[in-house]
mmCIF file of C-alpha atoms and ligand atoms in Angstrom:
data_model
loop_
_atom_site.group_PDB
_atom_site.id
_atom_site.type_symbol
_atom_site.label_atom_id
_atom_site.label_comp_id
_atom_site.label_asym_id
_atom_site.label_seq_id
_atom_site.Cartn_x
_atom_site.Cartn_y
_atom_site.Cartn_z
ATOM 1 C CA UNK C 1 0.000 0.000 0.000
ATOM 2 C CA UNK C 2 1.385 3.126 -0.816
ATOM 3 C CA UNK C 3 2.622 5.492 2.217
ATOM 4 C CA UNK C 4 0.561 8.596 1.447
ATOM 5 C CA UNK C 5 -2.563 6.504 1.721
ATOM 6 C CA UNK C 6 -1.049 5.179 4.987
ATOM 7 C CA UNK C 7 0.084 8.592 6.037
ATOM 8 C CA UNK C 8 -3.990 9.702 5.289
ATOM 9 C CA UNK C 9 -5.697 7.912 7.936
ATOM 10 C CA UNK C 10 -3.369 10.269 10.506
ATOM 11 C CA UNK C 11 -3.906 13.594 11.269
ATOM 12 C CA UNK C 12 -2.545 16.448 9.641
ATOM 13 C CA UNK C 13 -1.577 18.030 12.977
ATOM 14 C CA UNK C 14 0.409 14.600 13.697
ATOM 15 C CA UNK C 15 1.827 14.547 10.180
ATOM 16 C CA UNK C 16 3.326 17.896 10.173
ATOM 17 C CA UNK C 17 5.266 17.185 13.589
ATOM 18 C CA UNK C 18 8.290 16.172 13.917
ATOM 19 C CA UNK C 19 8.704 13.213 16.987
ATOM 20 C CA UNK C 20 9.913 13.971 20.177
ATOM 21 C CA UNK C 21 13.947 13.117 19.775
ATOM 22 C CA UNK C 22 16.834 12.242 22.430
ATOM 23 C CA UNK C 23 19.724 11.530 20.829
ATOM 24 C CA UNK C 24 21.218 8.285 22.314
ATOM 25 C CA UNK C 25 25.015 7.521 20.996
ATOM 26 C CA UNK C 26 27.240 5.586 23.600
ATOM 27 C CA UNK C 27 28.225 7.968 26.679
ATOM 28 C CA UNK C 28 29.895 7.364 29.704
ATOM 29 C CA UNK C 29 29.069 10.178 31.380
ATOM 30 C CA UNK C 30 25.317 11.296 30.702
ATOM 31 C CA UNK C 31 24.067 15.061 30.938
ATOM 32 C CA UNK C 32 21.575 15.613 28.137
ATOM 33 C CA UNK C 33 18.105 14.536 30.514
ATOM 34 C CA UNK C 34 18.592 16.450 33.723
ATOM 35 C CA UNK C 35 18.377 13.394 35.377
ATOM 36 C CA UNK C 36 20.276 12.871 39.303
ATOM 37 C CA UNK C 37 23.220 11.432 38.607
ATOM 38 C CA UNK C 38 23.359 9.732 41.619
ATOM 39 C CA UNK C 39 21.152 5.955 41.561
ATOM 40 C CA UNK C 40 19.338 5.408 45.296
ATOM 41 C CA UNK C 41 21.242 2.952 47.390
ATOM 42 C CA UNK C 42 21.062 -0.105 47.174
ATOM 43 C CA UNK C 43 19.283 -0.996 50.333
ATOM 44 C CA UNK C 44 16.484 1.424 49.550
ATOM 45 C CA UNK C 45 16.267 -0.382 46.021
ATOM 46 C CA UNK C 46 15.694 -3.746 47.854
ATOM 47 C CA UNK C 47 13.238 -2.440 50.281
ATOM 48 C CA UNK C 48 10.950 -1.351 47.086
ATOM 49 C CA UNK C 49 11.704 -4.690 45.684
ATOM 50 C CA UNK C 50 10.748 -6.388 48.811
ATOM 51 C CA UNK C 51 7.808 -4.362 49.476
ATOM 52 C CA UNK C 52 6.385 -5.020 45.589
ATOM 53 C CA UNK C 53 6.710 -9.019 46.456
ATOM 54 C CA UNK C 54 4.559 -8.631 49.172
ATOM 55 C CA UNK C 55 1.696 -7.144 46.820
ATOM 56 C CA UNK C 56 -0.904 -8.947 44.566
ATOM 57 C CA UNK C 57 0.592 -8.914 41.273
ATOM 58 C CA UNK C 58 -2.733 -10.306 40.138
ATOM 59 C CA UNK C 59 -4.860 -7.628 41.079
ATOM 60 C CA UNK C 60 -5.305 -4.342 39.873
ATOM 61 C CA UNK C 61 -4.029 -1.102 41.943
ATOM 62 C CA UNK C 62 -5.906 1.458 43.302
ATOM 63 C CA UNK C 63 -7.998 3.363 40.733
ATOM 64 C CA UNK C 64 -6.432 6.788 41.883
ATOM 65 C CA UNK C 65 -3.193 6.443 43.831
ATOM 66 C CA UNK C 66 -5.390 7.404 47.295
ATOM 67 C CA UNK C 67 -2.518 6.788 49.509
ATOM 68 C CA UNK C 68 0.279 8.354 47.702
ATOM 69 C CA UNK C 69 -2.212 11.848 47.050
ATOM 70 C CA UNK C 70 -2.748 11.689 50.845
ATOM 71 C CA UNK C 71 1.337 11.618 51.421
ATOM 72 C CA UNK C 72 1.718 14.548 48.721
ATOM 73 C CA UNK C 73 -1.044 16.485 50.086
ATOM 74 C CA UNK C 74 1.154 16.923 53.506
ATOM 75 C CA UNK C 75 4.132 17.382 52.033
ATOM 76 C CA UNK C 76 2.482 20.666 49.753
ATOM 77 C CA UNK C 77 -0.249 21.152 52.051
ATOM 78 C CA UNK C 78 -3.059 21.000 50.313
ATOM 79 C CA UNK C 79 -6.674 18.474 50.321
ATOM 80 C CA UNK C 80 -5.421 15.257 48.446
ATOM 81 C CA UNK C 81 -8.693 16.501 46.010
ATOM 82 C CA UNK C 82 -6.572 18.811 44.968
ATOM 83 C CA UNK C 83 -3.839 16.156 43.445
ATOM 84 C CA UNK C 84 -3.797 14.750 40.403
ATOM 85 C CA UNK C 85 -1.106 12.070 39.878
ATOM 86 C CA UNK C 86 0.664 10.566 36.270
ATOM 87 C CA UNK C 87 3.105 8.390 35.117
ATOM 88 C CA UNK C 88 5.190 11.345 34.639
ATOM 89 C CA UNK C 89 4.187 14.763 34.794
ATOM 90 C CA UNK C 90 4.343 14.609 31.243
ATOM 91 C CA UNK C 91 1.251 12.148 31.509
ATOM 92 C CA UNK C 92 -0.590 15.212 33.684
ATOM 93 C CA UNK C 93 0.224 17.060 31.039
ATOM 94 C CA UNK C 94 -1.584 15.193 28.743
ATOM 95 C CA UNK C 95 -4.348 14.930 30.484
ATOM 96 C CA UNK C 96 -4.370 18.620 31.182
ATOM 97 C CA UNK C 97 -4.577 18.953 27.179
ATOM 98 C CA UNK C 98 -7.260 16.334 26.950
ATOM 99 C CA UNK C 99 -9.602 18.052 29.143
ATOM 100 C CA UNK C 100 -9.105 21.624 28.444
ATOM 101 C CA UNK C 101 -8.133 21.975 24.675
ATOM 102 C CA UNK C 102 -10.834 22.082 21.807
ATOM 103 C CA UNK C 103 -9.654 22.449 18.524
ATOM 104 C CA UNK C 104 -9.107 26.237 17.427
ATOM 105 C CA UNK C 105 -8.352 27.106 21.269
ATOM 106 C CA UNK C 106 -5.164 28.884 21.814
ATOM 107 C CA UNK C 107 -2.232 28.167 24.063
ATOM 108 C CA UNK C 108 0.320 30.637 25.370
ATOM 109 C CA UNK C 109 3.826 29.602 26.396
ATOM 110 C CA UNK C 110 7.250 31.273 26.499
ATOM 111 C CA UNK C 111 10.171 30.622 23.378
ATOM 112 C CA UNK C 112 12.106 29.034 23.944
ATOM 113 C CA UNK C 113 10.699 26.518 26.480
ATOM 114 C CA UNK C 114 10.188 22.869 26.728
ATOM 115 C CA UNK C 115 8.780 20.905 23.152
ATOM 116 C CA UNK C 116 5.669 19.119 24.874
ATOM 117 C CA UNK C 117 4.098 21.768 24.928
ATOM 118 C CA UNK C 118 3.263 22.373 21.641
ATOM 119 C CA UNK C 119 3.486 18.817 21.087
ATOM 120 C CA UNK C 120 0.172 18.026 22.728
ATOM 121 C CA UNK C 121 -1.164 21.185 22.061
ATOM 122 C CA UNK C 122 -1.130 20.701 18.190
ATOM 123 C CA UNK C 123 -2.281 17.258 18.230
ATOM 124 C CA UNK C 124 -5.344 18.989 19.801
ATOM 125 C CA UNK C 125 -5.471 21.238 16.748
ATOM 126 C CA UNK C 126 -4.874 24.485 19.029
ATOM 127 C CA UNK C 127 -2.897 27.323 18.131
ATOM 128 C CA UNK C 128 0.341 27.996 19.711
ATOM 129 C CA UNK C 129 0.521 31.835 20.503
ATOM 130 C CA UNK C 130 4.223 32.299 21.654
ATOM 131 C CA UNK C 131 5.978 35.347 24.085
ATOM 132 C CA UNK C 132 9.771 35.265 22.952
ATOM 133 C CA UNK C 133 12.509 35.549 25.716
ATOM 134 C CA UNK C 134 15.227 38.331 24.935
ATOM 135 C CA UNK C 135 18.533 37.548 23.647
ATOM 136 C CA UNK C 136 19.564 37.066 27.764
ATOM 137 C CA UNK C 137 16.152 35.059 28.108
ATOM 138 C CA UNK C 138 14.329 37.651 30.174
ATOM 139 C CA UNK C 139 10.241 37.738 30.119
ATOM 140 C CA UNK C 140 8.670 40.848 28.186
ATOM 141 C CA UNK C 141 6.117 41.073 31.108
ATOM 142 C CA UNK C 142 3.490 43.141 29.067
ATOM 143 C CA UNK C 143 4.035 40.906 25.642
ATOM 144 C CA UNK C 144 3.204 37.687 27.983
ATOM 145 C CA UNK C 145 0.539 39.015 29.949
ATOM 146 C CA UNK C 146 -1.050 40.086 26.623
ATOM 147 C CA UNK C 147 -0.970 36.805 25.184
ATOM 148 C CA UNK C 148 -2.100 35.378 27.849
ATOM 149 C CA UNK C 149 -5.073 37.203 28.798
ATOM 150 C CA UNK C 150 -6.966 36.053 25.997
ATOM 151 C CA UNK C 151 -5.101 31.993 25.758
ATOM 152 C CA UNK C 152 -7.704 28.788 27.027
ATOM 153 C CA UNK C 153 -4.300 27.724 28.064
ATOM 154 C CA UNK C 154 -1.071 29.534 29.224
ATOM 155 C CA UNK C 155 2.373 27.187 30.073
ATOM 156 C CA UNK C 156 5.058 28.079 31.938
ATOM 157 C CA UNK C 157 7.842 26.506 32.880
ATOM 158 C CA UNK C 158 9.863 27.831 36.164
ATOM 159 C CA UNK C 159 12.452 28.082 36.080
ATOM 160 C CA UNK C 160 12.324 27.806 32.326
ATOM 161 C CA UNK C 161 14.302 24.668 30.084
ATOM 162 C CA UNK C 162 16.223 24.801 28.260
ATOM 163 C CA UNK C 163 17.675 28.381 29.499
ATOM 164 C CA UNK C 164 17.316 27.297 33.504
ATOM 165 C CA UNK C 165 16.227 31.077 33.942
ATOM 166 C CA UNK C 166 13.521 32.360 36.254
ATOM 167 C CA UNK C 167 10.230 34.073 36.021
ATOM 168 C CA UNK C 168 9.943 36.454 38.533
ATOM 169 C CA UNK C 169 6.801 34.941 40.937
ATOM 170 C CA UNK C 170 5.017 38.269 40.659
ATOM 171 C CA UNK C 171 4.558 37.856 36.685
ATOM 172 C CA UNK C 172 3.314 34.635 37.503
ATOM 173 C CA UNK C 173 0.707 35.981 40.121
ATOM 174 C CA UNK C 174 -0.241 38.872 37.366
ATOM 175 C CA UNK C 175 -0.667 36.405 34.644
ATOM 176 C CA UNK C 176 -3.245 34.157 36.740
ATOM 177 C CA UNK C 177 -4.872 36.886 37.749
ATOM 178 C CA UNK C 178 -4.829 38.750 34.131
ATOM 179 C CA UNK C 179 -5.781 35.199 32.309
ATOM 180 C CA UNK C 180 -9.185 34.624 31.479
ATOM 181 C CA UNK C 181 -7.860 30.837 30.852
ATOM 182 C CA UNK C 182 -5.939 28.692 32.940
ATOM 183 C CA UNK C 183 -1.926 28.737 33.775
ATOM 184 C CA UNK C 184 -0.648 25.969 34.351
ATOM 185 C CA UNK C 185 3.065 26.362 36.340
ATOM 186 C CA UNK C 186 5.335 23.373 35.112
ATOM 187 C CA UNK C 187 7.513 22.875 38.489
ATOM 188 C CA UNK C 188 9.482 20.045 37.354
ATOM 189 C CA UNK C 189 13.066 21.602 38.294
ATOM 190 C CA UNK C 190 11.814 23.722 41.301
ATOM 191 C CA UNK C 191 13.980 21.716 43.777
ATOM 192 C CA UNK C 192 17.277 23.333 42.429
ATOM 193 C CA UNK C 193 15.365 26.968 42.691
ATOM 194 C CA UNK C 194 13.166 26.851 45.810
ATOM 195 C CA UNK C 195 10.849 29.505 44.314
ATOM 196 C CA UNK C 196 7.461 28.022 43.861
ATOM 197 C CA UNK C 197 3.995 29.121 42.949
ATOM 198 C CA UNK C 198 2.435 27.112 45.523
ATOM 199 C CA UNK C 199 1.351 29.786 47.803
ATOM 200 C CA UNK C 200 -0.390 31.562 45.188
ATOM 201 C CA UNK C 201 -2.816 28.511 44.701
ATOM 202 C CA UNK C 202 -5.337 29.630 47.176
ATOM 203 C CA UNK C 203 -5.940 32.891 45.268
ATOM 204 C CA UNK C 204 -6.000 32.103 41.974
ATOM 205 C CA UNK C 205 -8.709 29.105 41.010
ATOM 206 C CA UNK C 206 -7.047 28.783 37.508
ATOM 207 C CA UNK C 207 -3.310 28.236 38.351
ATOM 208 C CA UNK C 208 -2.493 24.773 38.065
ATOM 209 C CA UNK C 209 1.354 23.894 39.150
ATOM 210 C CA UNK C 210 2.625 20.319 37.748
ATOM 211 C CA UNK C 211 5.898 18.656 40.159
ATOM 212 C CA UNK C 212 7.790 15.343 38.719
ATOM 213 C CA UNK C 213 9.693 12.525 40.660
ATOM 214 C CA UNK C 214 12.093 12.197 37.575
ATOM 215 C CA UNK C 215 15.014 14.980 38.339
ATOM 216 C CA UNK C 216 15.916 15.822 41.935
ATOM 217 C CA UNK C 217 14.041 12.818 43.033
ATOM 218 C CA UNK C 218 16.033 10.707 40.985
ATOM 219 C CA UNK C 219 12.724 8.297 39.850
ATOM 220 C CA UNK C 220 13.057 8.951 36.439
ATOM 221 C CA UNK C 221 13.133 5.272 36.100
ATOM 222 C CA UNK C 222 9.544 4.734 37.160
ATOM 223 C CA UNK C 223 7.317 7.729 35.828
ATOM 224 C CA UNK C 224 5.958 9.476 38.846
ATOM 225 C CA UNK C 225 4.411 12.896 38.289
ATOM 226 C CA UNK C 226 1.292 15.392 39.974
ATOM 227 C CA UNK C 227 -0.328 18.176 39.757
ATOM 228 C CA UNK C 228 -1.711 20.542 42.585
ATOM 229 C CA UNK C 229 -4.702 22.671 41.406
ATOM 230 C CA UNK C 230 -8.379 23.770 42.975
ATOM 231 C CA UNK C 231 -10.352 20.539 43.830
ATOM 232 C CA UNK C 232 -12.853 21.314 41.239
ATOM 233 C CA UNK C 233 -10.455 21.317 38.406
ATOM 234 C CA UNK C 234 -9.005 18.133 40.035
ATOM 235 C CA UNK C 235 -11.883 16.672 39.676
ATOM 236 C CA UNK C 236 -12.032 17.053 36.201
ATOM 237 C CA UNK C 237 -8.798 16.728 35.045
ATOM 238 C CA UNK C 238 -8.603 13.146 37.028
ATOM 239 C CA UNK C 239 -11.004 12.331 33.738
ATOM 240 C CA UNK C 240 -8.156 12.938 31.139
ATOM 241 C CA UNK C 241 -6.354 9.954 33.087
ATOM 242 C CA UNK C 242 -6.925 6.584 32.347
ATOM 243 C CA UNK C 243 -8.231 4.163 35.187
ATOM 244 C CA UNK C 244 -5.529 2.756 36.899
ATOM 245 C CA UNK C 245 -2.777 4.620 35.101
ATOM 246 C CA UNK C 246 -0.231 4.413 37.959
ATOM 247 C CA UNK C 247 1.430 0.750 38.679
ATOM 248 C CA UNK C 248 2.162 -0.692 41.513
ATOM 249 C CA UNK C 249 5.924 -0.707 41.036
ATOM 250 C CA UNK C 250 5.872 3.077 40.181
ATOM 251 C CA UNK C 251 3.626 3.770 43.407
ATOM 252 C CA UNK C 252 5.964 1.764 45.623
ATOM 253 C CA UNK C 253 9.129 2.684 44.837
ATOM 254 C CA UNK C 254 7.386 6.898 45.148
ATOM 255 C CA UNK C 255 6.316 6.052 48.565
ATOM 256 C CA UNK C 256 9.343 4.631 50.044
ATOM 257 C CA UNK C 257 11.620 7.328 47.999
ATOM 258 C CA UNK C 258 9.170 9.667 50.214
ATOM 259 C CA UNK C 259 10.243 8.486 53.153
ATOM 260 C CA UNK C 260 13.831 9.564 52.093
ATOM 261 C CA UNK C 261 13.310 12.920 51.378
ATOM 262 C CA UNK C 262 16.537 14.051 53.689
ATOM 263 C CA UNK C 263 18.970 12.474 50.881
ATOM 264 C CA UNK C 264 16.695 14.313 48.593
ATOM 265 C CA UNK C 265 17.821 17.808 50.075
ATOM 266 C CA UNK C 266 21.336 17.071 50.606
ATOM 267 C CA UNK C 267 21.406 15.568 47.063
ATOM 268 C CA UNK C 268 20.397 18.858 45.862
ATOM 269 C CA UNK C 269 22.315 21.211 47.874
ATOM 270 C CA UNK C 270 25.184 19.157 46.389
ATOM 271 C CA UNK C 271 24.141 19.708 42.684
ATOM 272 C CA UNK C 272 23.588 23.257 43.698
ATOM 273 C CA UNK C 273 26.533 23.589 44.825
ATOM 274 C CA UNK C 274 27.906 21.888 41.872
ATOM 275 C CA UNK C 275 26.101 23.934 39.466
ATOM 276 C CA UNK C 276 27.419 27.106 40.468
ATOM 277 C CA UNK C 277 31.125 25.787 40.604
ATOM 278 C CA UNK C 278 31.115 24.347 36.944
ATOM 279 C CA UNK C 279 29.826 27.245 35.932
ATOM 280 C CA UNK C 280 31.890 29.951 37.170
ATOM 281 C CA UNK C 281 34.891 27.845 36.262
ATOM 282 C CA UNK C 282 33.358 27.449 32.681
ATOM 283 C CA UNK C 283 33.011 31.296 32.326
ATOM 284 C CA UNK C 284 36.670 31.641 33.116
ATOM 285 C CA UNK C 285 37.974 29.928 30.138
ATOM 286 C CA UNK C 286 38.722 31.949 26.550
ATOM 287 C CA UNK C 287 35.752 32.421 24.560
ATOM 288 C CA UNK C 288 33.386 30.358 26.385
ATOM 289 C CA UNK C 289 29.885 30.919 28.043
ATOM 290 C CA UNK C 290 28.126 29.122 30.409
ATOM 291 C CA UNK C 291 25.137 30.797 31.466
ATOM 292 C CA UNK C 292 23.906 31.200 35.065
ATOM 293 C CA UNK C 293 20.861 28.658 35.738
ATOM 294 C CA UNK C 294 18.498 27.952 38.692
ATOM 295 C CA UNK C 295 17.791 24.439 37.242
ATOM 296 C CA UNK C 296 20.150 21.426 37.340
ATOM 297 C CA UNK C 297 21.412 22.173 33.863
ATOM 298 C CA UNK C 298 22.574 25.224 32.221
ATOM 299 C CA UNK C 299 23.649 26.838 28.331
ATOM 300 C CA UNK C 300 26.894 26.459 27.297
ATOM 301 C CA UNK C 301 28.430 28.330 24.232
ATOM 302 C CA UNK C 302 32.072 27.945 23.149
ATOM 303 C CA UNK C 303 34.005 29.375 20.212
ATOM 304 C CA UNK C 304 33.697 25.978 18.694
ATOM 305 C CA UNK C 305 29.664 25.749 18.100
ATOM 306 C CA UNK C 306 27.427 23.630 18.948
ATOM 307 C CA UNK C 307 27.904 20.351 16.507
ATOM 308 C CA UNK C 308 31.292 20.398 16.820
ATOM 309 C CA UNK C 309 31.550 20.577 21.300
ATOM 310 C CA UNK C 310 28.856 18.047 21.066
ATOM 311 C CA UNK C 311 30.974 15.491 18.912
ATOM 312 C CA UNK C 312 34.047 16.416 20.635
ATOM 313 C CA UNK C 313 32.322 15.640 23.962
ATOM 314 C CA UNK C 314 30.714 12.608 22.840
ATOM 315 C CA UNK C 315 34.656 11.810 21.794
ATOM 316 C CA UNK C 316 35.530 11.994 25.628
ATOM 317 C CA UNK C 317 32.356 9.849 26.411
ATOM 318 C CA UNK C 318 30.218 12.753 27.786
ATOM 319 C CA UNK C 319 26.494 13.232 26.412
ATOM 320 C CA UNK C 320 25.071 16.621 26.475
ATOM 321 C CA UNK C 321 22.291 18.107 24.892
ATOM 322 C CA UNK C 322 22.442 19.837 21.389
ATOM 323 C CA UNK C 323 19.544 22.576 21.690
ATOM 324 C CA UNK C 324 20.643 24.583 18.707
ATOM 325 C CA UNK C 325 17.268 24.181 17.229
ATOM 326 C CA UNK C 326 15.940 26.505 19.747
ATOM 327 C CA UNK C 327 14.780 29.711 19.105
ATOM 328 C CA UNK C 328 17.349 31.866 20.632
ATOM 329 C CA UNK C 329 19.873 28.776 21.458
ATOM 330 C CA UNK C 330 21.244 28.578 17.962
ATOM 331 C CA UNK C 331 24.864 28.692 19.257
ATOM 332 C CA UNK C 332 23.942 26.118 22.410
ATOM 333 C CA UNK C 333 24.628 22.839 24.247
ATOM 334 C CA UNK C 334 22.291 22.070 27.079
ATOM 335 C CA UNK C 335 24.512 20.457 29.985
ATOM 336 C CA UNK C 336 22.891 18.530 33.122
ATOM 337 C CA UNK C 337 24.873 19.445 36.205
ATOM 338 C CA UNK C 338 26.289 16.093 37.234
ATOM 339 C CA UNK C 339 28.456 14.697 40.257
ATOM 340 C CA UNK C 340 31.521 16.141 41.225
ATOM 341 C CA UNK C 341 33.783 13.598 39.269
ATOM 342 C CA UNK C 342 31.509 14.394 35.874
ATOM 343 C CA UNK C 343 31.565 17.881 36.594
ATOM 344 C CA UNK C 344 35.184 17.902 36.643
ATOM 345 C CA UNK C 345 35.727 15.412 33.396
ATOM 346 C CA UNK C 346 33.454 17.700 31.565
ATOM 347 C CA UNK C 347 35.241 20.808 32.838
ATOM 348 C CA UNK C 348 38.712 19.211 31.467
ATOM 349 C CA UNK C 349 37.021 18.472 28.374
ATOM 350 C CA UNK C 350 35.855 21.859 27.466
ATOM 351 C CA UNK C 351 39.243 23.248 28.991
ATOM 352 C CA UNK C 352 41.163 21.067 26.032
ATOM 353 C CA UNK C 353 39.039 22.075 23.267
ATOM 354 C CA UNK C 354 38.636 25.339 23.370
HETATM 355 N N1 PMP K 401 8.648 19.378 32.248
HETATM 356 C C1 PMP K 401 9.910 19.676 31.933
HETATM 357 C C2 PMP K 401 10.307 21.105 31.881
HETATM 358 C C3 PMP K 401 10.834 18.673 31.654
HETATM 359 O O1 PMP K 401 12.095 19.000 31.329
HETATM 360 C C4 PMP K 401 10.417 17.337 31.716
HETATM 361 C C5 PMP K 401 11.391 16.218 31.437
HETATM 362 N N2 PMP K 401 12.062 16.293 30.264
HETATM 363 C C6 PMP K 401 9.081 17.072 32.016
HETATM 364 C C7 PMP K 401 8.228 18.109 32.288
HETATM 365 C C8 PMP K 401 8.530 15.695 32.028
HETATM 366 O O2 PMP K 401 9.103 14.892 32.964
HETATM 367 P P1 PMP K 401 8.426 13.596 33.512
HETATM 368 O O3 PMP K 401 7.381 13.163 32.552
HETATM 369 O O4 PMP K 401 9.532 12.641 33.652
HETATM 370 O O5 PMP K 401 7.820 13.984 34.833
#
């Protein structure tokens, strides 16, 4: 059968996209997902094991992930109605999209910021409207805020990937209140910023703020994500989910990782701490940029370009992120702060080329 009669039974939204893409060559040393770089111990590892052999493999898992809302809702203290949880928060995402989007709607996010966006906004047949960062990846305040007033659906990410920059938390309040839509707050690297949204819930019924288990958590493994919103909304979005998304392994391993949360902070004071070291030693060398970030990861330019660091990296075993298709990023390599070691190898490596 020919392809273009294949190709027709898809729709044109889907055809005209690109996929989502991670390159994958053999690394030693990995930086291009923002992951932790550091695996949980192995005695934690065995208590999930052990505690997913004592479970019915047989039987289904809670509809909704009751237990694991009611754990979240102390730790951001709101009602577990309020909590919506995914395999990922790119699965809340998703859902977000399913329930809100109609086709023709408009969606407001920042450029550059992360694909998905627009990925599952398009394949809703919405229209991306789009408020461009400046050439240092500042927010035009009154560009944003009139984009969004009139979007079904605003996105944000804070801080902001790929550039790891923040948006001040009074735009944010002025854009909830200014939107006649709703904003959702994408949280996923908030641990390495400590500047969240979540106060601002209470007043503003149409901020929605989505958290993952995948980067400081270091669950990226199993896909563990939620969003915090007003219990109506919650109720709602819960729809966009299928039943029984979450699996047992997934909800065990998030439960007992919760317990842990003190090797959680000191694992990101450490990358923090990191961060800021790579980079000011980075910005010392000839030529090179690396740009100041309140994420795990951070913009690198050198005199070299893009394609070139990236293969010469991936010639020393270290995997970064080529972001040079994004608006703004053209001369860019998107690198995950990793351990000490890594930081250091990578450090050397950029040191020798340039
Ligand atoms: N938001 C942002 C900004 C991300 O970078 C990612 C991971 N690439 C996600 C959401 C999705 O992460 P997950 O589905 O693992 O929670």
């Amino acid at each position: 059968m020919p392809e273009k009669q294949i190709k027709s039974w898809i729709k044109p939204e889907v055809l005209s996209q690109p996929a989502y893409h991670v390159e994958s060559p053999r690394h030693r040393i990995k930086l291009n997902q923002n992951e932790c770089p550091w695996d949980w111990p192995e005695e934690l590892k065995r208590k999930i094991v052990e505690r997913l052999s004592s479970v019915s493999w047989n039987r289904y898992p809670g509809l909704v992930p009751e237990k694991l809302k009611d754990k979240l809702s102390e730790i951001v203290r709101v009602a577990p109605n309020q909590i919506v949880v995914g395999k990922g928060s790119n699965e809340v995402l998703q859902a977000l999209a399913t329930v809100i989007l109609r086709p023709g709607d408009t969606v407001c996010t920042l450029a550059p910021t992360f694909a998905v966006y627009r990925l599952l906004s398009e394949q809703r047949s919405a229209k991306m409207v789009e408020s461009f960062l400046d050439k240092r990846f500042r927010v035009d305040a009154k560009d944003l805020l009139e984009k969004s007033h009139q979007a079904r659906m605003t996105i944000l990410c804070n801080p902001n990937s790929p550039t790891g920059t923040l948006i001040p938390l009074g735009l944010i309040e002025e854009v909830a209140g200014e939107s006649t839509g709703v904003v959702i707050l994408d949280e996923a690297y908030v641990d390495f910023s400590g500047v969240s949204a979540l106060p601002l819930l209470e007043s503003y019924p149409n901020l929605i703020i989505t958290r993952t288990f995948s980067k400081a958590f270091a669950l990226a493994g199993f896909r563990i994500g939620y969003a915090v919103m007003a219990e109506t909304l919650a109720h709602e979005v819960q729809k966009g989910l299928l039943p029984f998304n979450i699996d047992l392994p997934s909800l065990i391993a998030t439960e007992i990782i919760l317990e842990n949360r003190a090797l959680v902070q000191a694992r990101v004071k450490q990358i923090i701490r990191g961060r800021e070291q790579l980079i000011s030693r980075l910005n010392t060398l000839d030529g090179v940029t690396a740009w100041s970030s309140h994420a795990n990861f951070f913009l690198l330019e050198t005199p070299q370009g893009p394609k070139k660091t990236f293969e010469f990296l991936l010639s020393r075993g270290i995997l970064v992120r080529d972001v040079s298709g994004y608006l703004r990023c053209e001369n860019m390599l998107r690198v995950t702060v990793g351990s000490p070691e890594e930081n250091k190898i990578l450090y050397q490596a950029i040191k020798d080329l340039t």
